[in-house]
Tab-separated table of C-alpha atoms and ligand atoms in Angstrom:
chain	number	residue	atom	x	y	z
U	1	UNK	CA	8.566	18.240	25.946
U	2	UNK	CA	10.191	15.721	23.660
U	3	UNK	CA	12.918	13.874	25.420
U	4	UNK	CA	15.124	11.165	24.069
U	5	UNK	CA	17.511	9.633	26.473
U	6	UNK	CA	20.203	7.209	25.536
U	7	UNK	CA	18.400	5.919	22.457
U	8	UNK	CA	20.217	3.005	20.845
U	9	UNK	CA	19.256	1.352	17.604
U	10	UNK	CA	20.959	-1.529	15.834
U	11	UNK	CA	20.142	-3.107	12.502
U	12	UNK	CA	21.256	-6.649	13.039
U	13	UNK	CA	24.677	-6.281	14.572
U	14	UNK	CA	25.296	-2.827	13.175
U	15	UNK	CA	24.788	-0.024	15.688
U	16	UNK	CA	23.224	2.969	13.948
U	17	UNK	CA	22.275	5.100	16.952
U	18	UNK	CA	24.746	4.833	19.788
U	19	UNK	CA	23.009	6.387	22.755
U	20	UNK	CA	21.422	9.583	21.509
U	21	UNK	CA	19.971	12.008	24.039
U	22	UNK	CA	18.063	15.045	22.954
U	23	UNK	CA	15.445	17.449	24.265
U	24	UNK	CA	13.146	19.524	22.141
U	25	UNK	CA	11.169	22.266	23.828
U	26	UNK	CA	7.582	22.982	22.922
U	27	UNK	CA	7.343	25.395	19.990
U	28	UNK	CA	10.975	24.853	19.129
U	29	UNK	CA	12.299	23.854	15.703
U	30	UNK	CA	15.293	21.538	15.775
U	31	UNK	CA	17.394	20.742	12.739
U	32	UNK	CA	19.237	17.441	12.536
U	33	UNK	CA	22.286	17.894	10.390
U	34	UNK	CA	25.167	15.620	9.577
U	35	UNK	CA	26.636	13.484	6.840
U	36	UNK	CA	24.595	10.844	5.021
U	37	UNK	CA	24.361	7.597	6.894
U	38	UNK	CA	24.859	9.396	10.201
U	39	UNK	CA	21.508	8.203	11.515
U	40	UNK	CA	19.233	11.238	11.011
U	41	UNK	CA	16.415	9.314	9.371
U	42	UNK	CA	16.716	6.485	11.844
U	43	UNK	CA	16.507	8.941	14.727
U	44	UNK	CA	13.337	10.524	13.330
U	45	UNK	CA	11.849	7.080	12.703
U	46	UNK	CA	12.635	6.120	16.295
U	47	UNK	CA	10.638	9.125	17.490
U	48	UNK	CA	7.442	7.945	15.762
U	49	UNK	CA	8.342	4.296	16.302
U	50	UNK	CA	8.527	3.307	12.658
U	51	UNK	CA	11.723	1.829	14.078
U	52	UNK	CA	11.690	0.477	17.604
U	53	UNK	CA	14.822	1.497	19.505
U	54	UNK	CA	16.770	-1.293	21.190
U	55	UNK	CA	17.144	0.670	24.380
U	56	UNK	CA	16.637	4.094	25.884
U	57	UNK	CA	13.640	6.172	26.808
U	58	UNK	CA	11.380	8.297	24.655
U	59	UNK	CA	9.031	10.917	26.012
U	60	UNK	CA	6.588	13.022	24.008
U	61	UNK	CA	4.356	15.303	26.047
U	62	UNK	CA	2.938	13.199	28.843
U	63	UNK	CA	3.593	9.898	27.090
U	64	UNK	CA	6.732	8.002	27.942
U	65	UNK	CA	8.153	4.674	26.843
U	66	UNK	CA	11.292	2.749	27.705
U	67	UNK	CA	12.854	0.182	25.440
U	68	UNK	CA	14.647	-3.045	26.128
U	69	UNK	CA	16.439	-5.303	23.683
U	70	UNK	CA	14.165	-8.023	22.383
U	71	UNK	CA	10.987	-6.538	23.846
U	72	UNK	CA	8.549	-5.195	21.318
U	73	UNK	CA	6.181	-2.677	22.874
U	74	UNK	CA	2.462	-3.325	22.516
U	75	UNK	CA	0.479	-1.894	19.643
U	76	UNK	CA	-1.631	0.305	21.941
U	77	UNK	CA	1.489	1.900	23.434
U	78	UNK	CA	3.032	2.462	20.020
U	79	UNK	CA	-0.214	4.076	18.862
U	80	UNK	CA	-0.286	6.334	21.903
U	81	UNK	CA	3.172	7.724	21.196
U	82	UNK	CA	2.898	7.749	17.442
U	83	UNK	CA	-0.354	9.663	17.744
U	84	UNK	CA	1.649	12.577	19.154
U	85	UNK	CA	3.664	12.857	15.947
U	86	UNK	CA	3.190	13.672	12.300
U	87	UNK	CA	5.724	12.822	9.627
U	88	UNK	CA	6.779	14.409	6.356
U	89	UNK	CA	8.815	12.159	4.076
U	90	UNK	CA	11.576	13.005	1.662
U	91	UNK	CA	9.597	11.628	-1.282
U	92	UNK	CA	6.189	12.826	-0.042
U	93	UNK	CA	4.431	9.449	-0.050
U	94	UNK	CA	1.011	10.885	-0.725
U	95	UNK	CA	-1.640	8.213	-1.257
U	96	UNK	CA	-1.844	8.202	-5.063
U	97	UNK	CA	-5.378	6.818	-5.160
U	98	UNK	CA	-6.780	9.690	-3.118
U	99	UNK	CA	-7.166	13.325	-4.082
U	100	UNK	CA	-5.251	16.027	-2.230
U	101	UNK	CA	-8.085	16.695	0.172
U	102	UNK	CA	-8.781	12.987	0.680
U	103	UNK	CA	-5.138	12.544	1.630
U	104	UNK	CA	-5.543	15.147	4.340
U	105	UNK	CA	-8.881	13.730	5.531
U	106	UNK	CA	-7.707	10.114	5.584
U	107	UNK	CA	-6.286	10.047	9.112
U	108	UNK	CA	-9.185	12.017	10.547
U	109	UNK	CA	-11.773	9.686	9.056
U	110	UNK	CA	-10.055	6.309	9.302
U	111	UNK	CA	-8.181	6.720	12.561
U	112	UNK	CA	-9.972	9.438	14.502
U	113	UNK	CA	-13.417	8.468	13.156
U	114	UNK	CA	-14.414	12.040	12.473
U	115	UNK	CA	-17.582	12.589	10.456
U	116	UNK	CA	-16.731	13.332	6.826
U	117	UNK	CA	-18.062	16.877	6.867
U	118	UNK	CA	-16.008	17.923	9.860
U	119	UNK	CA	-12.911	16.255	8.422
U	120	UNK	CA	-13.442	18.063	5.138
U	121	UNK	CA	-13.662	21.424	6.881
U	122	UNK	CA	-10.431	20.830	8.741
U	123	UNK	CA	-8.739	19.552	5.580
U	124	UNK	CA	-9.791	22.637	3.647
U	125	UNK	CA	-8.381	24.949	6.305
U	126	UNK	CA	-5.107	22.997	6.396
U	127	UNK	CA	-4.842	23.047	2.610
U	128	UNK	CA	-5.420	26.794	2.760
U	129	UNK	CA	-2.638	27.092	5.306
U	130	UNK	CA	-0.174	25.378	2.944
U	131	UNK	CA	-1.564	27.296	-0.050
U	132	UNK	CA	-3.047	24.226	-1.727
U	133	UNK	CA	-6.786	24.777	-1.290
U	134	UNK	CA	-7.147	25.552	-4.989
U	135	UNK	CA	-5.925	22.004	-5.757
U	136	UNK	CA	-8.087	20.224	-3.199
U	137	UNK	CA	-9.588	17.840	-5.739
U	138	UNK	CA	-6.436	17.175	-7.749
U	139	UNK	CA	-4.836	13.724	-7.964
U	140	UNK	CA	-1.349	13.718	-6.466
U	141	UNK	CA	0.155	12.557	-9.774
U	142	UNK	CA	-0.947	15.832	-11.362
U	143	UNK	CA	0.827	17.992	-8.771
U	144	UNK	CA	4.411	19.245	-8.828
U	145	UNK	CA	6.807	17.929	-6.203
U	146	UNK	CA	6.558	21.106	-4.167
U	147	UNK	CA	2.783	20.948	-4.259
U	148	UNK	CA	2.795	17.286	-3.254
U	149	UNK	CA	5.041	18.045	-0.316
U	150	UNK	CA	2.779	20.861	0.836
U	151	UNK	CA	-0.220	18.520	0.738
U	152	UNK	CA	1.865	15.961	2.655
U	153	UNK	CA	2.559	18.589	5.318
U	154	UNK	CA	-1.180	19.280	5.611
U	155	UNK	CA	-1.826	15.532	5.901
U	156	UNK	CA	0.740	15.213	8.687
U	157	UNK	CA	-0.755	18.164	10.566
U	158	UNK	CA	-4.358	16.938	10.297
U	159	UNK	CA	-4.472	14.916	13.525
U	160	UNK	CA	-2.947	17.879	15.451
U	161	UNK	CA	0.341	16.207	16.377
U	162	UNK	CA	2.494	17.687	19.129
U	163	UNK	CA	5.539	17.434	16.936
U	164	UNK	CA	6.064	17.425	13.197
U	165	UNK	CA	8.950	15.219	12.046
U	166	UNK	CA	10.397	16.097	8.640
U	167	UNK	CA	12.924	13.864	6.900
U	168	UNK	CA	14.744	15.979	4.319
U	169	UNK	CA	11.512	17.650	3.234
U	170	UNK	CA	13.137	19.618	0.421
U	171	UNK	CA	15.875	17.356	-0.864
U	172	UNK	CA	13.796	15.700	-3.583
U	173	UNK	CA	12.925	19.127	-4.993
U	174	UNK	CA	14.586	21.580	-7.339
U	175	UNK	CA	15.700	24.766	-5.585
U	176	UNK	CA	12.834	26.868	-6.994
U	177	UNK	CA	10.214	24.299	-6.034
U	178	UNK	CA	11.700	23.719	-2.621
U	179	UNK	CA	11.271	27.440	-1.878
U	180	UNK	CA	7.522	27.037	-1.478
U	181	UNK	CA	8.043	24.178	0.981
U	182	UNK	CA	10.610	26.180	2.960
U	183	UNK	CA	8.132	29.034	3.108
U	184	UNK	CA	5.358	26.820	4.476
U	185	UNK	CA	7.653	25.290	7.095
U	186	UNK	CA	8.841	28.790	8.069
U	187	UNK	CA	5.274	29.885	8.576
U	188	UNK	CA	4.566	26.836	10.749
U	189	UNK	CA	7.675	27.624	12.793
U	190	UNK	CA	6.440	31.175	13.370
U	191	UNK	CA	3.098	29.820	14.530
U	192	UNK	CA	4.911	27.795	17.157
U	193	UNK	CA	4.737	24.322	15.625
U	194	UNK	CA	7.220	22.013	17.280
U	195	UNK	CA	9.345	20.405	14.582
U	196	UNK	CA	12.328	18.137	14.256
U	197	UNK	CA	13.747	18.095	10.750
U	198	UNK	CA	16.618	16.263	9.174
U	199	UNK	CA	17.949	18.502	6.450
U	200	UNK	CA	20.924	19.645	4.400
U	201	UNK	CA	19.026	22.756	3.386
U	202	UNK	CA	20.602	25.845	4.925
U	203	UNK	CA	17.390	27.810	4.646
U	204	UNK	CA	15.783	25.292	6.988
U	205	UNK	CA	18.750	24.455	9.186
U	206	UNK	CA	20.323	27.880	9.648
U	207	UNK	CA	17.379	30.239	9.201
U	208	UNK	CA	14.193	28.545	10.319
U	209	UNK	CA	15.491	26.144	12.968
U	210	UNK	CA	16.095	27.455	16.478
U	211	UNK	CA	18.287	24.586	17.538
U	212	UNK	CA	20.646	22.420	15.545
U	213	UNK	CA	21.991	18.996	16.342
U	214	UNK	CA	25.003	17.662	14.493
U	215	UNK	CA	24.712	13.904	14.282
U	216	UNK	CA	27.516	11.760	12.977
U	217	UNK	CA	28.033	8.036	13.093
U	218	UNK	CA	25.056	7.575	15.395
U	219	UNK	CA	26.228	10.070	17.967
U	220	UNK	CA	25.471	13.674	18.785
U	221	UNK	CA	28.696	15.577	18.104
U	222	UNK	CA	27.474	19.025	18.923
U	223	UNK	CA	24.239	20.769	19.689
U	224	UNK	CA	23.258	24.371	20.274
U	225	UNK	CA	21.237	27.315	19.024
U	226	UNK	CA	21.315	27.010	15.281
U	227	UNK	CA	22.750	30.492	14.598
U	228	UNK	CA	25.570	29.787	17.044
U	229	UNK	CA	26.273	26.361	15.664
U	230	UNK	CA	26.463	27.628	12.104
U	231	UNK	CA	28.389	30.808	12.933
U	232	UNK	CA	30.742	29.466	15.597
U	233	UNK	CA	30.858	25.683	15.711
U	234	UNK	CA	32.725	24.519	18.796
U	235	UNK	CA	34.053	21.302	17.322
U	236	UNK	CA	36.438	21.032	14.423
U	237	UNK	CA	34.326	18.243	12.893
U	238	UNK	CA	31.201	20.402	12.980
U	239	UNK	CA	33.088	23.324	11.507
U	240	UNK	CA	34.182	21.262	8.514
U	241	UNK	CA	30.698	19.886	7.903
U	242	UNK	CA	29.088	23.322	8.203
U	243	UNK	CA	31.677	24.644	5.763
U	244	UNK	CA	30.706	22.081	3.113
U	245	UNK	CA	27.005	22.878	3.599
U	246	UNK	CA	27.641	26.601	3.302
U	247	UNK	CA	29.722	26.131	0.172
U	248	UNK	CA	26.993	24.099	-1.476
U	249	UNK	CA	24.497	26.685	-0.255
U	250	UNK	CA	26.368	29.432	-2.077
U	251	UNK	CA	26.024	27.491	-5.282
U	252	UNK	CA	22.295	27.747	-4.837
U	253	UNK	CA	21.922	24.134	-3.838
U	254	UNK	CA	20.245	22.832	-0.776
U	255	UNK	CA	21.712	19.386	-1.352
H	1	UNK	CA	-27.693	-24.374	-44.605
H	2	UNK	CA	-31.243	-23.786	-43.473
H	3	UNK	CA	-31.097	-27.098	-41.694
H	4	UNK	CA	-28.042	-25.882	-39.763
H	5	UNK	CA	-29.700	-22.657	-38.743
H	6	UNK	CA	-32.830	-24.437	-37.579
H	7	UNK	CA	-30.729	-26.829	-35.580
H	8	UNK	CA	-28.844	-23.991	-33.957
H	9	UNK	CA	-31.988	-22.065	-33.188
H	10	UNK	CA	-33.698	-25.144	-31.745
H	11	UNK	CA	-30.800	-25.998	-29.462
H	12	UNK	CA	-30.124	-22.431	-28.381
H	13	UNK	CA	-32.668	-22.271	-25.524
H	14	UNK	CA	-31.370	-25.385	-23.777
H	15	UNK	CA	-27.758	-24.286	-24.272
H	16	UNK	CA	-28.470	-20.809	-22.882
H	17	UNK	CA	-30.351	-22.369	-20.020
H	18	UNK	CA	-27.360	-24.567	-19.182
H	19	UNK	CA	-25.093	-21.517	-19.374
H	20	UNK	CA	-27.349	-19.420	-17.122
H	21	UNK	CA	-28.145	-22.157	-14.638
H	22	UNK	CA	-24.692	-23.697	-14.342
H	23	UNK	CA	-21.799	-22.108	-16.243
H	24	UNK	CA	-22.389	-18.538	-15.080
H	25	UNK	CA	-23.167	-19.312	-11.406
H	26	UNK	CA	-20.266	-21.758	-11.217
H	27	UNK	CA	-17.911	-19.158	-12.672
H	28	UNK	CA	-19.103	-16.279	-10.491
H	29	UNK	CA	-19.266	-18.271	-7.274
H	30	UNK	CA	-15.942	-20.026	-7.660
H	31	UNK	CA	-14.213	-16.803	-8.704
H	32	UNK	CA	-15.617	-14.857	-5.743
H	33	UNK	CA	-14.745	-17.616	-3.265
H	34	UNK	CA	-11.417	-18.184	-4.998
H	35	UNK	CA	-10.518	-14.516	-4.598
H	36	UNK	CA	-11.167	-14.744	-0.866
H	37	UNK	CA	-8.985	-17.851	-0.663
H	38	UNK	CA	-6.359	-16.174	-2.859
H	39	UNK	CA	-6.273	-13.023	-0.735
H	40	UNK	CA	-5.973	-15.003	2.491
H	41	UNK	CA	-3.290	-17.207	0.975
H	42	UNK	CA	-1.338	-14.201	-0.260
H	43	UNK	CA	-1.557	-12.408	3.084
H	44	UNK	CA	-0.484	-15.529	4.993
H	45	UNK	CA	2.452	-16.043	2.645
H	46	UNK	CA	3.546	-12.430	2.985
H	47	UNK	CA	2.860	-11.774	6.643
H	48	UNK	CA	1.817	-15.007	8.359
H	49	UNK	CA	3.770	-17.140	10.794
H	50	UNK	CA	6.223	-19.464	9.008
H	51	UNK	CA	4.422	-22.784	9.712
H	52	UNK	CA	1.150	-21.432	8.333
H	53	UNK	CA	2.975	-19.910	5.378
H	54	UNK	CA	4.516	-23.312	4.678
H	55	UNK	CA	1.081	-24.950	4.662
H	56	UNK	CA	-0.381	-22.489	2.167
H	57	UNK	CA	2.741	-22.736	0.020
H	58	UNK	CA	2.168	-26.486	-0.094
H	59	UNK	CA	-1.444	-25.900	-1.171
H	60	UNK	CA	-0.397	-23.581	-3.990
H	61	UNK	CA	2.276	-26.039	-5.084
H	62	UNK	CA	-0.182	-28.961	-5.270
H	63	UNK	CA	-2.860	-27.049	-7.142
H	64	UNK	CA	-0.530	-25.444	-9.638
H	65	UNK	CA	1.388	-28.643	-10.226
H	66	UNK	CA	-1.535	-30.924	-11.090
H	67	UNK	CA	-4.136	-30.794	-13.854
H	68	UNK	CA	-7.471	-29.241	-12.959
H	69	UNK	CA	-9.279	-32.174	-14.552
H	70	UNK	CA	-7.452	-34.595	-12.270
H	71	UNK	CA	-8.330	-32.447	-9.260
H	72	UNK	CA	-12.008	-32.472	-10.215
H	73	UNK	CA	-11.972	-36.261	-10.648
H	74	UNK	CA	-10.277	-36.656	-7.280
H	75	UNK	CA	-12.908	-34.559	-5.555
H	76	UNK	CA	-15.934	-36.054	-7.282
H	77	UNK	CA	-14.939	-39.670	-7.977
H	78	UNK	CA	-12.059	-40.135	-5.545
H	79	UNK	CA	-13.293	-38.670	-2.267
H	80	UNK	CA	-16.319	-41.014	-1.963
H	81	UNK	CA	-13.854	-43.852	-1.334
H	82	UNK	CA	-12.705	-41.822	1.673
H	83	UNK	CA	-16.301	-41.462	2.788
H	84	UNK	CA	-16.816	-37.932	1.433
H	85	UNK	CA	-19.614	-37.907	-1.106
H	86	UNK	CA	-20.353	-34.638	-2.871
H	87	UNK	CA	-22.910	-33.696	-5.469
H	88	UNK	CA	-21.472	-32.743	-8.827
H	89	UNK	CA	-22.043	-28.985	-8.534
H	90	UNK	CA	-20.519	-28.543	-5.056
H	91	UNK	CA	-17.627	-30.774	-6.095
H	92	UNK	CA	-16.984	-28.556	-9.121
H	93	UNK	CA	-17.368	-25.424	-6.995
H	94	UNK	CA	-14.758	-26.669	-4.538
H	95	UNK	CA	-12.382	-27.704	-7.314
H	96	UNK	CA	-12.586	-24.409	-9.163
H	97	UNK	CA	-12.404	-22.357	-5.965
H	98	UNK	CA	-9.211	-24.097	-4.904
H	99	UNK	CA	-7.753	-23.603	-8.347
H	100	UNK	CA	-8.682	-19.913	-8.565
H	101	UNK	CA	-7.396	-19.423	-5.013
H	102	UNK	CA	-3.981	-20.851	-5.816
H	103	UNK	CA	-3.442	-18.923	-9.042
H	104	UNK	CA	-4.822	-15.605	-7.841
H	105	UNK	CA	-2.824	-15.804	-4.607
H	106	UNK	CA	0.321	-15.416	-6.672
H	107	UNK	CA	-1.137	-12.432	-8.523
H	108	UNK	CA	-2.314	-10.772	-5.316
H	109	UNK	CA	0.961	-11.462	-3.559
H	110	UNK	CA	2.922	-9.777	-6.324
H	111	UNK	CA	0.486	-6.863	-6.418
H	112	UNK	CA	0.692	-6.263	-2.668
H	113	UNK	CA	4.468	-6.506	-2.899
H	114	UNK	CA	4.513	-3.887	-5.641
H	115	UNK	CA	3.119	-1.185	-3.337
H	116	UNK	CA	6.122	0.787	-2.081
H	117	UNK	CA	7.079	0.341	1.568
H	118	UNK	CA	6.802	4.105	1.995
H	119	UNK	CA	3.040	3.809	1.520
H	120	UNK	CA	2.777	1.541	4.559
H	121	UNK	CA	4.900	3.985	6.504
H	122	UNK	CA	2.823	6.962	5.422
H	123	UNK	CA	-0.286	5.095	6.568
H	124	UNK	CA	1.292	4.188	9.917
H	125	UNK	CA	2.539	7.734	10.369
H	126	UNK	CA	-1.014	9.079	10.399
H	127	UNK	CA	-1.947	6.487	12.994
H	128	UNK	CA	-3.375	3.627	10.953
H	129	UNK	CA	-3.214	0.082	12.219
H	130	UNK	CA	-1.888	-2.735	10.022
H	131	UNK	CA	-5.431	-3.653	9.014
H	132	UNK	CA	-6.364	-0.069	8.198
H	133	UNK	CA	-3.175	0.444	6.202
H	134	UNK	CA	-3.845	-2.764	4.296
H	135	UNK	CA	-7.489	-2.020	3.588
H	136	UNK	CA	-7.339	1.715	2.921
H	137	UNK	CA	-3.899	2.225	1.440
H	138	UNK	CA	-2.236	-0.927	0.166
H	139	UNK	CA	-5.069	-3.048	-1.228
H	140	UNK	CA	-6.603	-0.281	-3.358
H	141	UNK	CA	-3.232	0.302	-4.994
H	142	UNK	CA	-2.539	-3.419	-5.285
H	143	UNK	CA	-5.949	-3.913	-6.877
H	144	UNK	CA	-5.004	-1.678	-9.714
H	145	UNK	CA	-1.931	-3.722	-10.460
H	146	UNK	CA	-3.841	-6.976	-10.024
H	147	UNK	CA	-6.881	-6.263	-12.178
H	148	UNK	CA	-5.427	-7.142	-15.603
H	149	UNK	CA	-3.996	-10.533	-14.541
H	150	UNK	CA	-7.066	-11.282	-12.388
H	151	UNK	CA	-9.292	-10.581	-15.378
H	152	UNK	CA	-7.275	-13.056	-17.382
H	153	UNK	CA	-7.847	-15.667	-14.682
H	154	UNK	CA	-11.534	-14.887	-14.717
H	155	UNK	CA	-11.823	-15.280	-18.475
H	156	UNK	CA	-9.868	-18.541	-18.358
H	157	UNK	CA	-12.196	-19.737	-15.649
H	158	UNK	CA	-15.302	-19.245	-17.784
H	159	UNK	CA	-13.809	-21.568	-20.355
H	160	UNK	CA	-12.388	-23.992	-17.797
H	161	UNK	CA	-15.828	-24.576	-16.311
H	162	UNK	CA	-16.438	-26.773	-19.367
H	163	UNK	CA	-14.273	-29.329	-17.553
H	164	UNK	CA	-17.146	-29.725	-15.093
H	165	UNK	CA	-18.940	-31.624	-17.840
H	166	UNK	CA	-16.575	-34.491	-17.096
H	167	UNK	CA	-17.918	-34.791	-13.561
H	168	UNK	CA	-21.583	-34.743	-14.694
H	169	UNK	CA	-22.372	-31.066	-14.081
H	170	UNK	CA	-25.025	-30.226	-16.716
H	171	UNK	CA	-23.326	-27.002	-17.756
H	172	UNK	CA	-23.089	-25.470	-21.207
H	173	UNK	CA	-20.657	-27.913	-22.773
H	174	UNK	CA	-22.413	-30.955	-21.361
H	175	UNK	CA	-25.723	-29.676	-22.651
H	176	UNK	CA	-24.164	-29.507	-26.107
H	177	UNK	CA	-22.805	-33.039	-25.776
H	178	UNK	CA	-26.241	-34.296	-24.880
H	179	UNK	CA	-27.843	-32.652	-27.890
H	180	UNK	CA	-25.108	-34.102	-30.124
H	181	UNK	CA	-25.924	-37.548	-28.748
H	182	UNK	CA	-29.445	-37.280	-30.129
H	183	UNK	CA	-28.927	-35.172	-33.268
H	184	UNK	CA	-25.553	-36.526	-34.469
H	185	UNK	CA	-24.561	-32.988	-35.514
H	186	UNK	CA	-21.291	-32.434	-33.617
H	187	UNK	CA	-19.934	-29.787	-35.974
H	188	UNK	CA	-22.916	-27.460	-35.704
H	189	UNK	CA	-23.429	-27.922	-31.985
H	190	UNK	CA	-19.801	-27.504	-31.024
H	191	UNK	CA	-19.468	-24.424	-33.215
H	192	UNK	CA	-22.542	-23.031	-31.532
H	193	UNK	CA	-21.218	-23.762	-28.058
H	194	UNK	CA	-17.856	-22.220	-28.983
H	195	UNK	CA	-19.671	-19.075	-30.101
H	196	UNK	CA	-21.512	-18.855	-26.798
H	197	UNK	CA	-18.221	-19.128	-24.866
H	198	UNK	CA	-16.782	-16.486	-27.186
H	199	UNK	CA	-19.635	-14.103	-26.418
H	200	UNK	CA	-19.280	-14.721	-22.685
H	201	UNK	CA	-15.551	-14.055	-22.622
H	202	UNK	CA	-15.841	-11.026	-24.918
H	203	UNK	CA	-18.390	-9.447	-22.613
H	204	UNK	CA	-16.020	-10.056	-19.711
H	205	UNK	CA	-13.082	-8.559	-21.620
H	206	UNK	CA	-15.094	-5.441	-22.311
H	207	UNK	CA	-15.918	-5.171	-18.621
H	208	UNK	CA	-12.238	-5.577	-17.812
H	209	UNK	CA	-11.319	-2.663	-20.050
H	210	UNK	CA	-13.878	-0.431	-18.337
H	211	UNK	CA	-12.700	-1.441	-14.892
H	212	UNK	CA	-9.079	-0.792	-15.785
H	213	UNK	CA	-9.970	2.635	-17.097
H	214	UNK	CA	-11.781	3.460	-13.918
H	215	UNK	CA	-8.848	2.337	-11.819
H	216	UNK	CA	-6.395	4.249	-13.997
H	217	UNK	CA	-8.039	7.563	-13.259
H	218	UNK	CA	-5.577	8.629	-10.614
H	219	UNK	CA	-2.453	8.354	-12.733
H	220	UNK	CA	0.653	6.335	-12.009
H	221	UNK	CA	2.482	5.468	-8.865
H	222	UNK	CA	4.102	8.599	-7.631
H	223	UNK	CA	7.686	9.173	-8.398
H	224	UNK	CA	9.457	11.900	-6.536
H	225	UNK	CA	8.835	14.600	-9.094
H	226	UNK	CA	10.022	18.132	-8.865
Y	301	ADP	N1	16.305	-0.714	7.579
Y	301	ADP	C1	17.664	-0.689	7.652
Y	301	ADP	N2	18.357	-1.851	7.679
Y	301	ADP	C2	19.699	-1.853	7.785
Y	301	ADP	N3	20.455	-0.751	7.853
Y	301	ADP	C3	19.835	0.442	7.828
Y	301	ADP	C4	18.398	0.524	7.720
Y	301	ADP	N4	18.055	1.838	7.719
Y	301	ADP	C5	19.209	2.528	7.816
Y	301	ADP	N5	20.271	1.700	7.876
Y	301	ADP	C6	21.674	2.100	8.026
Y	301	ADP	O1	21.752	2.952	9.120
Y	301	ADP	C7	22.679	3.993	8.880
Y	301	ADP	C8	22.015	5.329	9.114
Y	301	ADP	O2	21.086	5.554	8.128
Y	301	ADP	P1	20.102	6.793	8.111
Y	301	ADP	O3	19.424	6.890	9.429
Y	301	ADP	O4	19.256	6.672	6.907
Y	301	ADP	O5	21.118	8.006	7.975
Y	301	ADP	P2	20.869	9.456	7.380
Y	301	ADP	O6	19.397	9.708	7.345
Y	301	ADP	O7	21.583	10.357	8.325
Y	301	ADP	O8	21.491	9.484	6.021
Y	301	ADP	C9	23.186	3.808	7.459
Y	301	ADP	O9	24.420	3.173	7.526
Y	301	ADP	C10	22.151	2.913	6.842
Y	301	ADP	O10	22.736	2.102	5.871
Y	302	MG	MG1	18.149	10.108	5.726
């Protein structure tokens, strides 16, 4: 229900995504793995159109959009597609001038024009889901990184997106603190939330994700069920990368 | 000594009247209008089309590069030769507004630029438009950075309005000059007028401190903490 076909993205003359095609089924969790600079973040940002691809086609649910070099899609069309997505950032990016619950309510009130009371109810239930309802009125600056990220997940889920995009959701966190974020994402996966997450964290990539996509140098090298890909990578390149991740994993790091 | 005090007390009502009728309204109105001009100028410079950005850059360059007194004289005494005749108060209002606009545009531009790009992206990612992101996410954070330097501009402005005396606006300083012309007591009167300016700017400073405290309540910009 998410389909990327032949997505290309250049920054200036530098090609960063070189024709990426990918399908993500509804309710499926896909991990994007691969070395730094391989294009994982750019790919995620092309899905919610924070970056506009130079060419290719993007489909989310019933919405579809094709891209051509030099043609910037209209704001309405961008909104329509972006509205299907929620995003969780590596460094959380909570709104520092709003409390935890206000962060979650913000999209509902400003964008969806919900009445405040209804937005508050939904925000409370989302904060409860991520185990942050006891900190509803806290300022983000007073929360730990793991707590901030959990609030950020609730904020991203508030407008009921069809897909949750996570860009290295645990890599700014210490291993102990990232555990609580992994747990929340695992719970969402069990509930059938469709997610695409760039990550180096084995707990996310090998345990929670159903599918894994190995992206290197702007190209998909290998893709398959995540257990398969981690246990029996088909390509030599994938095998070496998975080996480095596993090694780091054994040292208790989710680098 | 008694003579001094009597003189001060006698002149106080007309000085306070001049302050209330001219200095304070001129300050408040030109600061409010100047902020609007400054915000628009900053936004055009940051996000506007290049030709428009070049025009506002020219405006800022002219205003910052010439003395305020000269600008006021140009507007009040110079423009009539070009067929534009303005009363003293509107002329002063325009002059101060343009000046405030130019200086605050730089402050606002820096403050908007200090909000991390990730905040725009977070706002977009929950579906906000550019305007919504600006109004709900970026400006409130920029405001916090901008308040101390904007307050400084405001306090300078209160004192700068005394320049309006030179283009016949009967504000506080001019009122003092007029009393000096009849009493021949420049020392007393100018000390008195200085004290009134001091009180005005001290009150404003105190308000600035309260505002900053209020804006500081949410803590710092967020670092990725873990
Ligand atoms: N805004 C940008 N401008 C120019 N180059 C960029 C930009 N964003 C990313 N890149 C480049 O694109 C490549 C892929 O980056 P990224 O998608 O962040 O990879 P990853 O998330 O896998 O580490 C890198 O070489 C990076 O330097
Ligand atoms: Mg990245």
